[in-house]
Amino acid sequence: MNAVVAAVAIMLVLSLCRIHVVVALIIGAVSGGLIAGMSLEATIEAFNSGLGGGATVALSYATLGAFAVAIGKSGLAHALADRAVALVGRQEEGAAVNGIRFLIIGLLLAIAISSQNILPIHIAFIPLVVPPLLYVMAKLNMDRRLVACVLTFGLITPYMFLPVGFGGIYLNEILLAKINANGVDASGLSVMKAMALPALGMLCGLLIAVFFSYRSGRTYNLETITKAERVDTSYSPRTLVMALLAIVTAFVVQLWLGSMILGALAGFVLFNLSGVVRWKEADDLFTEGMKMLAMIGFIMIAASGFAEVMRETGEIASLVDSSVGVIGENKAMAALLMLVVGLLITMGIGSSFSTIPIIAALYVPLALQLGFSPLAIVALVGTAGALGDAGSPASDSTLGPTAGLNADGQHNHIWDTVVPTFLHYNLPLLGFGWLAAMVL
C-alpha cells in the first residue's frame, strides 16, 4: 500500500475512534514513514524538521487569541448575545423564532466570510463570538452541526473564490504562481471564473445543511451552558466603540505590514492604552488568550511534521504516478483521480495552502499532456487543494468551529464537526470541481 494513503487512513481511523488529533497525527506520520521503508530515526528526524513549518501559524493563533479575549473583555460579543437573548425572550415558537434562527445563521456566516478578507483574523473570532451565543442557540434548539457547517463554509469558500485577504494568498500567490512556474501561462486568466463552479458546490452543501440535514434541531443541556458560558461582562458605549476601533486598527496594520501577528498585537495594545484592558490585567489576559487557541496551534504544528514525513517518503509522487497508470488518455477519469488524490493529501496535511505546492508540480504537466485548458487546470489544481480542508481533523477550518461550539463540552470534534463538514462540502466540491475541469 502507498505510504501516504496508509498514513492518512491510520490518522483518520484513530481520529474517528476519538484518539486525540495530535496523537493520531504522530502515530500516522510514524506509521507512514515506516511503511515507506524509512528508519524510525529518519522518520522522527523528518517529523521534527517539519514542526517549524507550523510555528508561525501557531504564533499567529496565539496572538489572535489574545486579541479575541481583549475584544471579549470590551463586551462586544456579549452585547450581541444579550440582544439575541432579548429577542428570543419576546417571541413564542413559530415563524418569529425561525426568523431569529436564520438571523443568527446569517450573522455567523457574514462574520466568518469577513474573517477571510475584510478583517483577516481567520478563526480567532470563533471563541469570541460563538460561546456567548450557545445559550441562545440551545433555547432555539439549533443543531450545532449546522452551525459548524455554516462556519466552515465561511472559512473556506471566500479564500477559494475571492482573491482578497486569505484568498489573495491562496489564489494569486500560491495557486496561479505555482501553475505559472510549472509551465502554464497564468497571466490574464480569471481565477474567479475558474473557481466559480467549485464555489457553487460549496454553496449547495451549505443549503443542504441549512434546509434539510439539520433542520429539525437538537436538544442541549441548558444548565451546563449556563454554568460554562453565561458569565456577566459589563460593557458601555465607550468600550464597544473602542472594540470597533481596535478591530479597524488591527485590520489596517495587517494590510500595511502583511502580518496578522503584528495586526493582532496592535489591536491588543490599543485596548491597553484605552483602559478597556487594565495594565495589571494585560499579562493574565494575554496568557488566557494564548491558551484559548493553544490546542489548535499544537495541532497545526503536528500537522506540519506529518506533512514533512509524507514528503520525505517520496511516495506522494508515486501516488500520482500510479494514478496516471490507471488514467491512460481518459480525461474524465484523470480529473476525478487527481481530485481524489488532492482530497487525501489535504485531509492528511490539514492545509489547502500547503497542498498546492505539492500537487502543482505533478498535476500541471499531466493536465497539459491530457489536453486540459489553462482555465481548467486552474480549477482542477485549486479544487484539488481545497478538497479535504473541510472534514480534516487537523484543519483549522474544523478545529476553529469546534473550539467555539464545544465550550461547554457538548460538541464532539469528529462526529459533530469533521464528519458533517466532510459530507456536506467534500462530496459536492468533488462533483462540481470535476465538472469545472471538464467544461472550462
Coordinates of N, CA, C and O in Angstrom, one line a residue, residues 56-57 60-61 64 111-125 154-176 191 250-251 254-255 258-261 264 300 351-354 356 389 396-397:
T56 N 4.9 29.6 12.8 CA 4.4 30.9 12.5 C 2.9 30.9 12.6 O 2.3 31.8 13.2
V57 N 2.2 29.8 12.1 CA 0.8 29.7 12.2 C 0.4 29.6 13.7 O -0.6 30.3 14.1
S60 N 0.6 33.0 15.3 CA -0.5 33.8 14.8 C -1.7 33.6 15.6 O -2.4 34.5 16.0
Y61 N -2.1 32.3 15.8 CA -3.3 31.9 16.5 C -3.2 32.4 18.0 O -4.2 32.8 18.6
L64 N -3.7 36.1 18.0 CA -5.1 36.4 17.6 C -6.0 36.0 18.8 O -7.1 36.6 19.0
I111 N -19.9 37.1 9.5 CA -18.6 37.3 10.2 C -17.5 36.3 9.8 O -16.4 36.7 9.6
A112 N -17.9 35.0 9.5 CA -16.9 34.1 9.0 C -16.4 34.5 7.7 O -15.1 34.4 7.5
I113 N -17.2 34.9 6.8 CA -16.7 35.4 5.5 C -15.8 36.6 5.6 O -14.8 36.7 5.0
S114 N -16.2 37.5 6.5 CA -15.4 38.7 6.7 C -14.1 38.4 7.3 O -13.1 39.1 7.1
S115 N -14.0 37.3 8.1 CA -12.7 37.0 8.7 C -11.7 36.5 7.8 O -10.5 36.4 8.1
Q116 N -12.1 36.3 6.5 CA -11.1 35.9 5.5 C -10.6 37.0 4.6 O -9.7 36.9 3.9
N117 N -11.3 38.2 4.7 CA -11.0 39.3 3.8 C -11.0 40.7 4.4 O -10.0 41.3 4.5
I118 N -12.2 41.1 4.9 CA -12.4 42.4 5.4 C -11.5 42.6 6.7 O -10.8 43.5 6.8
L119 N -11.6 41.6 7.6 CA -10.8 41.6 8.8 C -10.2 40.2 8.9 O -10.7 39.3 9.5
P120 N -9.0 40.0 8.3 CA -8.4 38.7 8.1 C -7.8 38.2 9.5 O -6.6 38.1 9.6
I121 N -8.7 37.9 10.4 CA -8.3 37.3 11.7 C -8.6 35.8 11.7 O -8.4 35.1 12.7
H122 N -9.1 35.3 10.6 CA -9.4 33.8 10.4 C -10.2 33.3 11.5 O -11.3 33.9 11.8
I123 N -9.8 32.2 12.2 CA -10.7 31.6 13.2 C -10.7 32.2 14.5 O -11.4 31.8 15.4
A124 N -9.9 33.3 14.8 CA -9.8 33.9 16.1 C -11.2 34.5 16.6 O -11.4 34.7 17.8
F125 N -12.1 34.8 15.6 CA -13.4 35.3 16.0 C -14.3 34.3 16.7 O -15.2 34.7 17.4
G154 N -18.0 29.6 5.6 CA -17.4 30.9 5.7 C -15.9 31.0 5.7 O -15.3 32.0 5.3
L155 N -15.3 29.9 6.3 CA -13.8 29.9 6.4 C -13.1 29.5 5.1 O -12.0 29.8 4.9
I156 N -13.8 28.7 4.3 CA -13.2 28.0 3.2 C -13.6 28.7 1.8 O -12.7 29.1 1.0
T157 N -14.9 28.9 1.6 CA -15.3 29.4 0.3 C -14.7 30.8 -0.1 O -14.3 30.9 -1.3
P158 N -14.6 31.7 0.8 CA -14.0 33.0 0.4 C -12.6 32.9 -0.1 O -12.2 33.5 -1.1
Y159 N -11.7 32.1 0.5 CA -10.3 32.0 0.1 C -10.2 31.3 -1.2 O -9.3 31.4 -2.0
M160 N -11.2 30.4 -1.6 CA -11.1 29.6 -2.8 C -11.8 30.3 -4.0 O -11.8 29.8 -5.1
F161 N -12.4 31.5 -3.7 CA -13.1 32.1 -4.8 C -12.8 33.6 -4.9 O -12.7 34.2 -6.0
L162 N -12.7 34.3 -3.7 CA -12.4 35.7 -3.8 C -10.9 36.0 -3.6 O -10.4 35.7 -2.6
P163 N -10.3 36.7 -4.5 CA -8.8 36.9 -4.5 C -8.4 38.1 -3.6 O -7.7 39.0 -4.0
V164 N -9.0 38.2 -2.4 CA -8.6 39.2 -1.4 C -8.4 38.6 -0.1 O -8.9 37.5 0.2
G165 N -7.6 39.2 0.8 CA -7.3 38.6 2.1 C -6.6 37.3 1.9 O -5.6 37.2 1.2
F166 N -7.1 36.3 2.6 CA -6.5 35.0 2.5 C -6.7 34.4 1.1 O -5.9 33.6 0.7
G167 N -7.8 34.8 0.4 CA -8.0 34.4 -0.9 C -6.9 34.9 -1.9 O -6.5 34.3 -2.8
G168 N -6.4 36.1 -1.6 CA -5.3 36.7 -2.4 C -4.0 35.8 -2.3 O -3.3 35.6 -3.2
I169 N -3.8 35.3 -1.1 CA -2.7 34.4 -0.8 C -2.9 33.1 -1.6 O -2.0 32.6 -2.3
Y170 N -4.0 32.5 -1.3 CA -4.3 31.1 -1.9 C -4.4 31.2 -3.4 O -3.7 30.4 -4.1
L171 N -5.1 32.1 -4.0 CA -5.4 32.1 -5.4 C -4.3 32.7 -6.2 O -3.9 32.2 -7.3
N172 N -3.8 33.9 -5.8 CA -2.8 34.6 -6.5 C -1.3 34.2 -6.2 O -0.5 33.8 -7.1
E173 N -1.0 34.2 -4.9 CA 0.4 34.0 -4.5 C 0.8 32.5 -4.5 O 2.0 32.2 -4.6
I174 N -0.2 31.6 -4.4 CA 0.1 30.2 -4.4 C -0.3 29.5 -5.6 O 0.4 28.9 -6.4
L175 N -1.7 29.5 -5.9 CA -2.2 28.7 -7.0 C -1.7 29.2 -8.3 O -1.1 28.4 -9.1
L176 N -2.0 30.4 -8.7 CA -1.5 30.9 -10.0 C 0.0 30.9 -10.1 O 0.5 30.6 -11.2
V191 N -9.2 33.9 -12.3 CA -9.3 32.8 -11.3 C -10.7 32.7 -10.7 O -11.1 31.6 -10.3
A250 N -6.4 46.8 13.9 CA -5.8 45.5 13.6 C -5.8 45.3 12.1 O -4.9 44.8 11.5
F251 N -7.0 45.6 11.5 CA -7.1 45.4 10.0 C -6.2 46.3 9.2 O -5.5 45.8 8.3
Q254 N -2.6 45.0 9.7 CA -2.4 43.8 9.0 C -2.2 44.0 7.5 O -1.3 43.4 6.9
L255 N -3.0 44.9 6.9 CA -2.8 45.2 5.5 C -1.5 45.9 5.2 O -0.9 45.7 4.2
G258 N 1.4 43.4 6.3 CA 1.3 42.0 5.9 C 1.5 41.0 6.9 O 1.9 39.8 6.6
S259 N 1.2 41.3 8.2 CA 1.4 40.4 9.3 C 0.2 40.3 10.2 O -0.2 41.4 10.8
M260 N -0.4 39.2 10.3 CA -1.6 39.0 11.2 C -1.1 39.1 12.7 O -1.8 39.6 13.5
I261 N 0.1 38.7 12.9 CA 0.7 38.7 14.3 C 0.8 40.2 14.8 O 0.3 40.5 15.9
A264 N -2.8 41.9 15.2 CA -3.4 41.5 16.5 C -2.8 42.2 17.7 O -3.4 42.6 18.6
M300 N -1.7 22.3 14.5 CA -1.1 22.7 13.2 C 0.4 22.4 13.2 O 0.9 22.1 12.1
S351 N -4.1 21.4 5.4 CA -4.0 22.8 4.9 C -4.0 22.8 3.4 O -3.1 22.2 2.8
S352 N -5.0 23.5 2.8 CA -5.0 23.6 1.4 C -3.8 24.4 0.9 O -3.3 24.1 -0.2
F353 N -3.4 25.4 1.7 CA -2.3 26.2 1.3 C -1.0 25.4 1.1 O -0.1 25.7 0.3
S354 N -0.8 24.4 1.9 CA 0.4 23.5 1.9 C 0.2 22.5 0.8 O 1.2 21.9 0.3
I356 N -1.2 22.8 -2.4 CA -1.0 23.3 -3.7 C 0.5 23.1 -4.2 O 0.7 22.6 -5.3
D389 N -10.1 20.3 3.1 CA -9.9 21.3 4.2 C -11.1 21.1 5.1 O -11.0 21.1 6.3
D396 N -7.7 23.9 10.4 CA -8.2 24.9 11.3 C -9.6 25.3 10.9 O -10.3 25.9 11.7
S397 N -10.1 24.9 9.7 CA -11.5 25.2 9.3 C -12.4 24.3 10.0 O -13.7 24.5 10.0

